[in-house]
Coordinates of C-alpha atoms and ligand atoms in Angstrom, one line a residue:
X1 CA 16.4 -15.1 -19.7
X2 CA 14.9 -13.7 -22.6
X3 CA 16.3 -10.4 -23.7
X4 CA 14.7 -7.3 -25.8
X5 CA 15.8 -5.0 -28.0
X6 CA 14.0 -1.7 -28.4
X7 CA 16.1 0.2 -31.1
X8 CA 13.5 0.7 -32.8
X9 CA 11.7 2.1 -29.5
X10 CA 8.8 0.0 -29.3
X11 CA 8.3 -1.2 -25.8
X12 CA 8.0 -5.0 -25.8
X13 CA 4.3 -6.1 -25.2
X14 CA 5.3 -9.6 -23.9
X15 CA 7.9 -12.0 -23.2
X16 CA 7.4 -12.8 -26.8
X17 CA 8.2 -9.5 -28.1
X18 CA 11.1 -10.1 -25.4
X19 CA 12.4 -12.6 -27.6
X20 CA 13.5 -10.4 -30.5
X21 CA 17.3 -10.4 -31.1
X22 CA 19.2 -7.7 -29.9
X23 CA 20.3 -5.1 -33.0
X24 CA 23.1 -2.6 -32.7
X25 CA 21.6 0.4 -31.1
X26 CA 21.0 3.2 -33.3
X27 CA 21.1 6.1 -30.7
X28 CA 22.0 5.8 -26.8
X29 CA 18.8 4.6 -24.6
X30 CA 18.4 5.9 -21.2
X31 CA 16.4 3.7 -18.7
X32 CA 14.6 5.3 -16.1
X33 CA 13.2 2.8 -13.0
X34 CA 10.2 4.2 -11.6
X35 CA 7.8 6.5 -13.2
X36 CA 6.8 8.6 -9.8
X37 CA 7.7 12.3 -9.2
X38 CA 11.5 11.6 -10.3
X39 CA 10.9 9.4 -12.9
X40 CA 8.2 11.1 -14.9
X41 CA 9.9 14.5 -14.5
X42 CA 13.1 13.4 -15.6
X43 CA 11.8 11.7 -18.6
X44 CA 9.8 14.3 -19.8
X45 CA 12.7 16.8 -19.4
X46 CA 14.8 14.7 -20.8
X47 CA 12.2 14.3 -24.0
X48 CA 11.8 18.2 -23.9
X49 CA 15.8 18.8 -24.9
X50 CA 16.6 15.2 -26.0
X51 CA 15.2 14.6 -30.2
X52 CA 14.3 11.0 -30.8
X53 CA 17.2 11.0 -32.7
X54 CA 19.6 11.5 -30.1
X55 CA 17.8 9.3 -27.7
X56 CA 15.3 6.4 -26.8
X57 CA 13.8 6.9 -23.3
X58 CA 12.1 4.1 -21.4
X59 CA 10.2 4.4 -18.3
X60 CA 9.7 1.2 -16.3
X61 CA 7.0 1.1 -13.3
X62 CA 4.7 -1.7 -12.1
X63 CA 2.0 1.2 -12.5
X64 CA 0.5 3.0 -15.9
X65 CA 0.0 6.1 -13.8
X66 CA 2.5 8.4 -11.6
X67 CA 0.6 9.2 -8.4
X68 CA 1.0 12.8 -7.1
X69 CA 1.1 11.5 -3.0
X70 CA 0.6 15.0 -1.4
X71 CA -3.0 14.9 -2.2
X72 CA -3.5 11.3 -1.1
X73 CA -5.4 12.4 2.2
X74 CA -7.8 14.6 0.5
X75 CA -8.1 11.7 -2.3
X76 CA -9.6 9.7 1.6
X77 CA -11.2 12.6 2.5
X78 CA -13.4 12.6 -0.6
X79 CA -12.2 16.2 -1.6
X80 CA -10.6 14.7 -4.8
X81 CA -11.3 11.9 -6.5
X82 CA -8.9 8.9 -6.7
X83 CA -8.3 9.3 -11.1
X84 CA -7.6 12.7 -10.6
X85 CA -4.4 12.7 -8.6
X86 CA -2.3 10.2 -10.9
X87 CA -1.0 11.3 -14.2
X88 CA -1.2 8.2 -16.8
X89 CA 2.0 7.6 -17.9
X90 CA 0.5 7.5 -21.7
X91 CA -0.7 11.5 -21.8
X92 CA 2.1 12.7 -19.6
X93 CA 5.2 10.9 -21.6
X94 CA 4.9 11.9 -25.2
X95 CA 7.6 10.3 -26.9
X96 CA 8.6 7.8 -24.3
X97 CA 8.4 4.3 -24.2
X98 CA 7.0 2.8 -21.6
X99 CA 7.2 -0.7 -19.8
X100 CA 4.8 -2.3 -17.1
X101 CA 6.2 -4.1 -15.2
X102 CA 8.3 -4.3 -11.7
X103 CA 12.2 -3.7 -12.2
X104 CA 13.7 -7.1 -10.1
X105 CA 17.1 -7.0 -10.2
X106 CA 19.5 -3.9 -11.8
X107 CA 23.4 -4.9 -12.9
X108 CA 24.8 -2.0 -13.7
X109 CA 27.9 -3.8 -14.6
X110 CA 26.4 -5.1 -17.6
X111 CA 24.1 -2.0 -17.9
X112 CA 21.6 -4.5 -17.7
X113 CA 18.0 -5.0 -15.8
X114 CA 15.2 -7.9 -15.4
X115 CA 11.7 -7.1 -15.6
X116 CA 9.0 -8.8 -14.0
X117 CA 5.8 -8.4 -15.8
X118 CA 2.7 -8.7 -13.8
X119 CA 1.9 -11.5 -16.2
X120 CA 4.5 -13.5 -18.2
X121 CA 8.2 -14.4 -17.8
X122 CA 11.0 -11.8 -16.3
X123 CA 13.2 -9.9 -19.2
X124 CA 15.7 -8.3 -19.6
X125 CA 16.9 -4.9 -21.3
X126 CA 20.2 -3.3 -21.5
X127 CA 21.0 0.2 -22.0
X128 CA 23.5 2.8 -21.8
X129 CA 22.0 5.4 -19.4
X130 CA 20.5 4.5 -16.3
X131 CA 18.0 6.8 -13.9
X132 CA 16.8 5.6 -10.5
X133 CA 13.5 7.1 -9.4
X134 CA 12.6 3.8 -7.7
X135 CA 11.3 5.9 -4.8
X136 CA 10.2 4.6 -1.2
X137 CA 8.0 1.7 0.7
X138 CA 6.7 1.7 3.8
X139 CA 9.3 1.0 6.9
X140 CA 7.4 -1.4 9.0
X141 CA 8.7 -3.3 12.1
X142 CA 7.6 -6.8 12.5
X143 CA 5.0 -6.1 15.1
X144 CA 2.4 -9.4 15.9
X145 CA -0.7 -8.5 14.0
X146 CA 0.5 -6.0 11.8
X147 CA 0.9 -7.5 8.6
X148 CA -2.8 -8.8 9.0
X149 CA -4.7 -6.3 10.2
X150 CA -2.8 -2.7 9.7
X151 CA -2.8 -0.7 6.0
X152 CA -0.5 1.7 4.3
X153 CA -1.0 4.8 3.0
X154 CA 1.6 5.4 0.4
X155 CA -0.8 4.9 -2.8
X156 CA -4.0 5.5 -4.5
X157 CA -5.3 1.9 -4.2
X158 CA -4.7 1.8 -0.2
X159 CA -5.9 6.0 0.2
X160 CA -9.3 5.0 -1.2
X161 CA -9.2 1.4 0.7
X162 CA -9.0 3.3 3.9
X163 CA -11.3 5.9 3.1
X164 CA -14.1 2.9 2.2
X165 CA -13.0 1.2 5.3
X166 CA -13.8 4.1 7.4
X167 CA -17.2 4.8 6.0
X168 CA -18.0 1.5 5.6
X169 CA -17.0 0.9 9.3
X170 CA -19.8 3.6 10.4
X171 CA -22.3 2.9 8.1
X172 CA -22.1 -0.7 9.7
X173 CA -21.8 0.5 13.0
X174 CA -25.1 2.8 12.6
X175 CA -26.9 -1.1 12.2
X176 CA -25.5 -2.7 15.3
X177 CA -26.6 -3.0 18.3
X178 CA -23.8 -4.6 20.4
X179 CA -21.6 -2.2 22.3
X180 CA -18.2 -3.4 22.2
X181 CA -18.3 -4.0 18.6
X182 CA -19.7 -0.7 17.7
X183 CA -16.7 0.8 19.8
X184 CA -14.2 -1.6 17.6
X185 CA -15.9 -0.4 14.7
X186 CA -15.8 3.1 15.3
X187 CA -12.1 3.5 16.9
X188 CA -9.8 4.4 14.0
X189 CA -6.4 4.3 14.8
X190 CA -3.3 5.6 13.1
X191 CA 0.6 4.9 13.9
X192 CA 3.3 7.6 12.6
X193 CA 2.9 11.4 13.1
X194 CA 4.4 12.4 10.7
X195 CA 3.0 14.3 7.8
X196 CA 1.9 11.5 5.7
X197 CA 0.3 10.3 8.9
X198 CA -1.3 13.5 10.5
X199 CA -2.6 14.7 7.1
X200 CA -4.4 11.0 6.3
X201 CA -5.4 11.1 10.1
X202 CA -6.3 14.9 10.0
X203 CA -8.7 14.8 6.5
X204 CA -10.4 11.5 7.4
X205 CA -11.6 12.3 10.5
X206 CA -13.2 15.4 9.8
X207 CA -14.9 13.6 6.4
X208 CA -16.2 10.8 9.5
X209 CA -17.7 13.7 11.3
X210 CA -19.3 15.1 8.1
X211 CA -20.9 11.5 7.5
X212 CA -22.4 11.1 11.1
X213 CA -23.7 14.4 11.1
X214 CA -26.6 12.8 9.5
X215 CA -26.8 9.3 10.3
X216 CA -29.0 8.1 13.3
X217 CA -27.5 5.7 15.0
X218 CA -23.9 7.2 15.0
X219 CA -23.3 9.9 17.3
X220 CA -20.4 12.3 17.0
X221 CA -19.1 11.2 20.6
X222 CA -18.8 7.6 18.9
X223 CA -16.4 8.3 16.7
X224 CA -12.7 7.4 18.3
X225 CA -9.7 8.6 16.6
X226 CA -6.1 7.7 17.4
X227 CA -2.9 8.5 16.8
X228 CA 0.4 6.8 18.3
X229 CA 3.7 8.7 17.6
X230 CA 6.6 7.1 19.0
X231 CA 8.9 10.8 19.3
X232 CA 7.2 13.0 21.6
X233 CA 5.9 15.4 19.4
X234 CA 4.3 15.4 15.8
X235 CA 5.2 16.8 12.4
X236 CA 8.8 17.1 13.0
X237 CA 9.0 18.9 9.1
X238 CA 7.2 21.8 10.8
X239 CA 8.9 24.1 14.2
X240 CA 7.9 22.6 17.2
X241 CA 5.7 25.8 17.9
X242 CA 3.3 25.2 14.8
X243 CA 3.5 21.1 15.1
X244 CA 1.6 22.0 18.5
X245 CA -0.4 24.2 17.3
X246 CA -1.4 21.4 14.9
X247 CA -1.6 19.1 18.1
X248 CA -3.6 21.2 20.0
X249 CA -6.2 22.0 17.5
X250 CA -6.4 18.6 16.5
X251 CA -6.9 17.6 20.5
X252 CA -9.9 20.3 20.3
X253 CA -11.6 18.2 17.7
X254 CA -11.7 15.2 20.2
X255 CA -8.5 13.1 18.2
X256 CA -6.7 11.1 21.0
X257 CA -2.7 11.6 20.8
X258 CA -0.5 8.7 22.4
X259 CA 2.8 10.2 22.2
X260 CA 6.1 8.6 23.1
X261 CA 4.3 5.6 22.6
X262 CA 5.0 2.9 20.0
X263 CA 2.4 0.4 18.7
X264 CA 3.5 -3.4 20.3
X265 CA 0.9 -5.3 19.5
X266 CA -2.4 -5.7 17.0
X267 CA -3.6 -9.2 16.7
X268 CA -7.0 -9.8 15.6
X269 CA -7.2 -6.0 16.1
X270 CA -6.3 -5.6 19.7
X271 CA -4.1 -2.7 19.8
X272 CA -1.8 -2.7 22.8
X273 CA 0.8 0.1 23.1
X274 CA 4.2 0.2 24.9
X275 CA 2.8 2.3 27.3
X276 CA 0.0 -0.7 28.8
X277 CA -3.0 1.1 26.5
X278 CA -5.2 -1.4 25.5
X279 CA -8.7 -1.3 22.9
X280 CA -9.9 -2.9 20.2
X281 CA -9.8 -1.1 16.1
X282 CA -11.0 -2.6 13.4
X283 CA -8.8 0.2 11.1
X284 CA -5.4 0.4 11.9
X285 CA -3.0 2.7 9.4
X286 CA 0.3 2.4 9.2
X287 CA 2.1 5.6 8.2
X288 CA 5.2 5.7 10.4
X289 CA 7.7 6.9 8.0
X290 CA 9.8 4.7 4.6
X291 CA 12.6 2.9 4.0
X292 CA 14.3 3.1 0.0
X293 CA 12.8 0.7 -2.5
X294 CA 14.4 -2.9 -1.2
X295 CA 15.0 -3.6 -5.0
X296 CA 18.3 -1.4 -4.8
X297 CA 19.5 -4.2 -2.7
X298 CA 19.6 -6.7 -5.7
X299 CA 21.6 -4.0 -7.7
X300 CA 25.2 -3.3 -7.6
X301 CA 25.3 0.0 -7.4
X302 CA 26.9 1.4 -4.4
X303 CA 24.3 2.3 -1.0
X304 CA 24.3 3.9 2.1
X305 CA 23.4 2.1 5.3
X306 CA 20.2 2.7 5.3
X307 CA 20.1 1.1 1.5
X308 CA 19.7 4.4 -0.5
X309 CA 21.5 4.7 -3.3
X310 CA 24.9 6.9 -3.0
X311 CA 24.5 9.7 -5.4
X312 CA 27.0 13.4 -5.5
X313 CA 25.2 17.0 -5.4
X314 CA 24.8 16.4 -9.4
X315 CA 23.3 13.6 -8.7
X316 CA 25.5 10.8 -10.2
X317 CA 25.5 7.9 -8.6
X318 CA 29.2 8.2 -6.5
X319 CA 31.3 5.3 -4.2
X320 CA 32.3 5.7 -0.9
X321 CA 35.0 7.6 -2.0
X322 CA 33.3 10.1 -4.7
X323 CA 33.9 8.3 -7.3
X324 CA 31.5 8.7 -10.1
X325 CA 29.9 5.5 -10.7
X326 CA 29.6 6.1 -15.5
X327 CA 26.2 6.2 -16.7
X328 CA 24.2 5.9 -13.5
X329 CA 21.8 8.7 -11.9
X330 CA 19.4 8.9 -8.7
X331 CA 17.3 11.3 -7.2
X332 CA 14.2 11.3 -4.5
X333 CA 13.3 8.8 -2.2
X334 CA 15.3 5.9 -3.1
X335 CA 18.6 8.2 -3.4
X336 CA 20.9 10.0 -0.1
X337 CA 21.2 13.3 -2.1
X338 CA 23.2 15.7 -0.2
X339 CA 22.0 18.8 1.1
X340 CA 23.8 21.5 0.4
X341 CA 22.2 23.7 2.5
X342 CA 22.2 21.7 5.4
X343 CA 26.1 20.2 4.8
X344 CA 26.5 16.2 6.4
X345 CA 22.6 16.4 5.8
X346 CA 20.5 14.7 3.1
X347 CA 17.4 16.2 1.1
X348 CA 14.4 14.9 3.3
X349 CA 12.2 11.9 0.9
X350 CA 9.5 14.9 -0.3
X351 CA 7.7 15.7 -3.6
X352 CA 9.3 19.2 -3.2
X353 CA 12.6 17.6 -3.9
X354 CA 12.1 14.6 -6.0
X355 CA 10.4 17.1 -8.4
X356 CA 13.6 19.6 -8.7
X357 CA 16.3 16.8 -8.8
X358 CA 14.6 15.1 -11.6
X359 CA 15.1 18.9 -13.4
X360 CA 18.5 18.8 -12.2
X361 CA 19.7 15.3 -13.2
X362 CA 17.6 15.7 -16.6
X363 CA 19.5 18.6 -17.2
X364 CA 22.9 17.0 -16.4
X365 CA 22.5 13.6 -18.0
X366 CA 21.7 15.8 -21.3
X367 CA 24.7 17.8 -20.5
X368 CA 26.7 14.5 -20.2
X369 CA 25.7 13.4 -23.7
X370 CA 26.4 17.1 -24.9
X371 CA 29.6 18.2 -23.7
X372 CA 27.8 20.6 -21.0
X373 CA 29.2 21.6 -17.3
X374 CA 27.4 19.6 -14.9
X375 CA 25.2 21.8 -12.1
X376 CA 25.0 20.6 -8.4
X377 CA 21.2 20.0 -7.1
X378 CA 20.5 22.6 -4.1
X379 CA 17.2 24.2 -3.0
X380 CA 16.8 26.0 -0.2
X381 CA 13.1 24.3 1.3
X382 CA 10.2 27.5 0.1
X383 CA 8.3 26.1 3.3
X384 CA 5.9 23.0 4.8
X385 CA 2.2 23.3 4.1
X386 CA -0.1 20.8 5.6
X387 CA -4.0 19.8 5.2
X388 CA -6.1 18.8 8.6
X389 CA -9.2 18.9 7.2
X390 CA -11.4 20.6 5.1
X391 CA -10.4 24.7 5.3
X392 CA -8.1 24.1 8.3
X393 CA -4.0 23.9 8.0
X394 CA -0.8 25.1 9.1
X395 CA 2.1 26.4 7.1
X396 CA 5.4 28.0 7.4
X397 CA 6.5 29.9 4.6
X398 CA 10.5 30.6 3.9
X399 CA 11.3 30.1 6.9
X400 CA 9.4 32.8 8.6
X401 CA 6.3 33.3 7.6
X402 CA 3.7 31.2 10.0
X403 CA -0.2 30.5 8.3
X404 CA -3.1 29.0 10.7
X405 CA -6.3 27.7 9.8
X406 CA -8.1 28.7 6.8
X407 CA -5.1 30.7 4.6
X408 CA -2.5 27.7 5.5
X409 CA -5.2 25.6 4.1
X410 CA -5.9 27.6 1.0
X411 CA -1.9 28.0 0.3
X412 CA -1.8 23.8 0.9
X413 CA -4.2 23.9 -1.7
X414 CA -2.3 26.8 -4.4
X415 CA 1.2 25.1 -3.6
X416 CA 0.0 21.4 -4.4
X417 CA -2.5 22.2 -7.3
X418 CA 0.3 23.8 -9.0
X419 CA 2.9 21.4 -8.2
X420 CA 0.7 18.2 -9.7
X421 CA 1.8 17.8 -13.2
X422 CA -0.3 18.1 -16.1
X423 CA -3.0 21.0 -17.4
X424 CA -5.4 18.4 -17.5
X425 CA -4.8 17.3 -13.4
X426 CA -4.9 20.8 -12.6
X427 CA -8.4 21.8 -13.9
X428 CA -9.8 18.5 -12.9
X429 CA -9.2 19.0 -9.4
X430 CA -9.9 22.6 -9.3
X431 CA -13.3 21.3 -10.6
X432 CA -13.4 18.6 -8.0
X433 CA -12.9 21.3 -5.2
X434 CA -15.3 23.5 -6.3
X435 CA -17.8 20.7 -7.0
X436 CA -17.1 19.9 -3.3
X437 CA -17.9 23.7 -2.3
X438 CA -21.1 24.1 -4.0
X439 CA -22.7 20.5 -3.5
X440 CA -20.6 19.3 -0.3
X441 CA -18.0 16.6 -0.2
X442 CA -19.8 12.9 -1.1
X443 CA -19.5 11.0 1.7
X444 CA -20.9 7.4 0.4
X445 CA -19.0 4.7 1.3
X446 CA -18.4 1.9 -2.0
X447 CA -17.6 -0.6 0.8
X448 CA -18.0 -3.6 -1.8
X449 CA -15.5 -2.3 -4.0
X450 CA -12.7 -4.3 -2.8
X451 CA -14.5 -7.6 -3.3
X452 CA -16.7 -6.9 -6.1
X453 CA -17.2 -10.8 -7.3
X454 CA -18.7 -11.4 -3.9
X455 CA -22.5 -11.1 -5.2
X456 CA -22.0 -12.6 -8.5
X457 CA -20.0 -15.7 -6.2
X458 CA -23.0 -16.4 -3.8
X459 CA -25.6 -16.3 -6.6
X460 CA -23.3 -18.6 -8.6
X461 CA -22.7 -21.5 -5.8
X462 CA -25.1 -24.3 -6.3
X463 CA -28.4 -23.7 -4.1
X464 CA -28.2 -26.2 -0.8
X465 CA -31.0 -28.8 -1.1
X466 CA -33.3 -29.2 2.0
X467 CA -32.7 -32.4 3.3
X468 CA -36.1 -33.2 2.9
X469 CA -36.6 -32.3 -0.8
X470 CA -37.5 -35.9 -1.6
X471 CA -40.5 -36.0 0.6
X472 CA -41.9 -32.6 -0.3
X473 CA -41.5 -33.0 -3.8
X474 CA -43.4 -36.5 -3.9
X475 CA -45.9 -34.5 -1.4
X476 CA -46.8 -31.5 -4.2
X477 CA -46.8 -34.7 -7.0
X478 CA -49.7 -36.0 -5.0
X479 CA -50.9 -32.7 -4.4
X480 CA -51.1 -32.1 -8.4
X481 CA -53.1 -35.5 -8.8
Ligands
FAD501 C1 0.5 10.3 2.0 C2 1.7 11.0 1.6 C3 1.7 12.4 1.7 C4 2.8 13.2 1.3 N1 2.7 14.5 1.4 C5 3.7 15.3 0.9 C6 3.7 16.7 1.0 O1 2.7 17.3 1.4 N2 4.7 17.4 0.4 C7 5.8 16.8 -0.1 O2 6.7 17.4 -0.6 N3 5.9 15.4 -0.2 C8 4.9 14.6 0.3 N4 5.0 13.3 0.3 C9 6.2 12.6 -0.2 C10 6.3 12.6 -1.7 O3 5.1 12.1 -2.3 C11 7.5 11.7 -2.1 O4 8.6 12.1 -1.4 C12 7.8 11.7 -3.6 O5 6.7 11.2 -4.3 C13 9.0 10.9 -3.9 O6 9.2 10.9 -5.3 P1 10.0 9.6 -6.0 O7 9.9 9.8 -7.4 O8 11.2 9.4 -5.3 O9 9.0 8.4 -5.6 P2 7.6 8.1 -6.1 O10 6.9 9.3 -6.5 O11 6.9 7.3 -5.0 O12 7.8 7.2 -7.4 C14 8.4 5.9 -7.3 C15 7.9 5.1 -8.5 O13 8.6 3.9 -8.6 C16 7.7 2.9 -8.9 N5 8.2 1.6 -8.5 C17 8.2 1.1 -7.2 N6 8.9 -0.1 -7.3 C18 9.3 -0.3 -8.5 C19 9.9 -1.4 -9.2 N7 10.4 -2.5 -8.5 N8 10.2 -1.3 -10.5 C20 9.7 -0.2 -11.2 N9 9.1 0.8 -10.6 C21 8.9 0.7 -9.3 C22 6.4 3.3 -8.2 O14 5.3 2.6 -8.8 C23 6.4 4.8 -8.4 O15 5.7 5.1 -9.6 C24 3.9 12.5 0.7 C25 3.9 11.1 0.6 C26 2.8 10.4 1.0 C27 2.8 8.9 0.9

């Protein structure tokens, strides 16, 4: 296994650059695994109060680009468009070196990791500091027909898929004529209520209804949305009193709720729920909650039972008996960070979090390498703010303070905006909104996107000859005599 050397802090381009011979290190390097909410905030805080000459800092992520996920169902919903709610790696890490590629294995042991380009051979680098911001996946059950036919909605790529899929779906649908399979194309059906879930269901939905309103052929009683929720109620984030006032408003717009009702079956797209409800869905999302990033599993750094990794308040990584694993940090979704407002509880996987611990453990690796006190993470949650479509949304504020309908929605909008890093972000999606409010949302659906060789493939394939080419062509050669 090839291993690099970036002393000199030029990441290595490819498994030839790999190669190089490893050097004495000139200053300590500090690795951080995942370039999301935790990893780019730690990195940049740690670039903010850390000289080059006291450190090298290396991101590594499969992706150039951090994605801010809160804004994911409006990036379906049209409001926003898909470039503007990721911050490239490249403009928002100044000073850092960064990798592509997917961290495989981590042995802290060694201070070691393997790095599986998406091209080229797996290397290794070693370093002396070590952040895990590897974040979440989707916790999926193995349900017949899911793998095939059901989508996620964790990331850019899949919140633009689905949005394609459901105006592609309807546009489709307005040119068919067969019953059943206009129903199938126009029943939309998501599984999880939780807020990932209810937002993506919430902002899509009312985009669909925007794009029939006018389309003949599709008529606003064809449109089917669904939503199965295994607990028996939705948005547990949120008091049960505003969760059903969510419900209840989102029942008025004609979305159908299953609740207490898993998802046992989708093959071929026949959804059949625990509860004997049967009917066919060509779009099926999956948003019913995440599990830790499985790599942690090939690491040896201690876990929970649920595979997060163990970390302290000050966000070292800690044993099962407190003990402070050296050199290793962990915050967000991928990390059981106690909450100390909330004690035996752990900081719910949100942006709201994952944004302050990065702070935090920047803060305290620097005061590590300085001599500093160490600072435990606690923050008492400012509130929940949620999106169900365009000016509609429901918020609770510290606690106490309860929002409806158009203000939740504009303070969804204040709180997010301000939380998505980067100047740049910020003004492009203010932009984006009020290019929304003055020309209305774009509802077109780009629904060969996904397979965009398809055209250039069929006018490429050698044309079929008629099987009776021979006797035509001597026909117009007489013909021409
Ligand atoms: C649709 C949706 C809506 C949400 N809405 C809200 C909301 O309204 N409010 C809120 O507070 N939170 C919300 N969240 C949750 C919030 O986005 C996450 O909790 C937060 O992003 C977690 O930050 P993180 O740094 O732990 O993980 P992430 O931000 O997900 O970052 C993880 C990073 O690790 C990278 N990575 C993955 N595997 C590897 C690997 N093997 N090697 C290297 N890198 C890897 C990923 O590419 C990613 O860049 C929402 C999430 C979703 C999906």
């Amino acid at each position: 296994m090839p291993q690099t050397d970036l002393t000199s802090d030029t990441p290595a381009q490819n498994s030839s650059a790999a190669a190089i011979a490893p050097r004495p290190r000139k200053v300590p390097r500090i690795v951080v695994l995942g370039g999301g909410s935790v990893g780019l905030y730690s990195a940049r805080r740690l670039r903010k109060r850390l000289g080059r000459r006291d450190a090298a800092i290396v991101v590594v992520d499969p992706r150039p680009y951090m994605t801010y996920a809160p804004f994911l169902p409006e990036v379906a919903a049209g409001s926003i468009t898909d470039r503007d709610v990721v911050a490239p790696h490249r403009r928002a890490l100044k000073h850092v070196d960064t990798l592509q590629g997917k961290v495989t294995k981590i042995t802290h042991r060694e201070r070691k990791i393997e790095i599986t380009p998406e091209e080229g051979d797996p290397y290794e680098i070693t370093y002396d500091h070590l952040v895990v911001g590897l974040g979440s996946v989707a916790r999926t059950l193995p349900i017949p027909g899911l793998a095939e036919q059901a989508i996620g909605f964790k990331n850019v790529e899949e919140a633009v898929a689905v949005r394609n899929q459901i105006l592609n779906r309807i546009n489709l649908a307005s040119s068919t004529w067969d019953p059943d399979l206009r129903k199938r194309m126009l029943t939309f059906t998501f599984v999880g209520g939780g807020f990932a879930g209810i937002e993506a269901l919430a902002e899509t939905e009312d985009m669909a209804r925007a794009a029939v309103k006018n389309l003949p052929g599709v008529d606003q009683s064809d449109l089917r949305f669904v939503m199965i929720e295994g607990s028996d109620r939705i948005l547990p984030e949120l008091t049960l009193e505003m969760a059903n006032y969510a419900l209840s408003e989102m029942k008025k717009r004609g979305i159908e709720f299953h609740l207490s009702t898993f998802l046992s079956s989708c093959v071929d797209g026949h959804v059949v729920t625990s509860t004997g409800v049967e009917f066919d869905s060509d779009t099926i999302v999956w948003t019913a909650g995440v599990k830790a990033n499985p790599v942690l599993a090939t690491s040896d750094l201690p876990l929970d039972r649920m595979g997060r990794l163990q970390v302290l308040p000050t966000l070292q990584v800690a044993d099962d008996d407190g003990n402070v694993v050296a050199d290793a940090w962990g915050a967000g979704d991928c990390a059981a960070v106690p909450d100390l407002y909330n004690p035996g509880a752990f900081c719910p996987p949100n942006a709201q979090h994952a944004i302050r611990e990065a702070k935090v453990l920047a803060d305290n690796l620097y005061a590590t390498l300085t001599g500093g006190k160490l600072e435990e993470y606690s923050h008492k949650n400012l509130g929940t703010v949620a999106s169900l479509g365009l000016h509609k949304g429901v918020a609770i504020l510290f606690g106490k303070i309860k929002l409806r309908g158009f203000p939740a929605w504009v303070m969804h909008r204040m709180y997010h905006v301000a939380a998505m890093p980067t100047a740049s972000r910020k003004i492009r999606i203010t932009t984006n909104w009020v290019g929304t409010w003055l020309l209305r949302r774009e509802v077109v659906s780009l629904g060969s996107i996904h397979d965009p060789r398809a055209e250039f493939r069929a006018a490429s394939a050698p044309a079929a000859k008629p099987k009776d080419a021979p006797a035509a062509a001597n026909a117009e050669a007489k013909a021409d005599k």
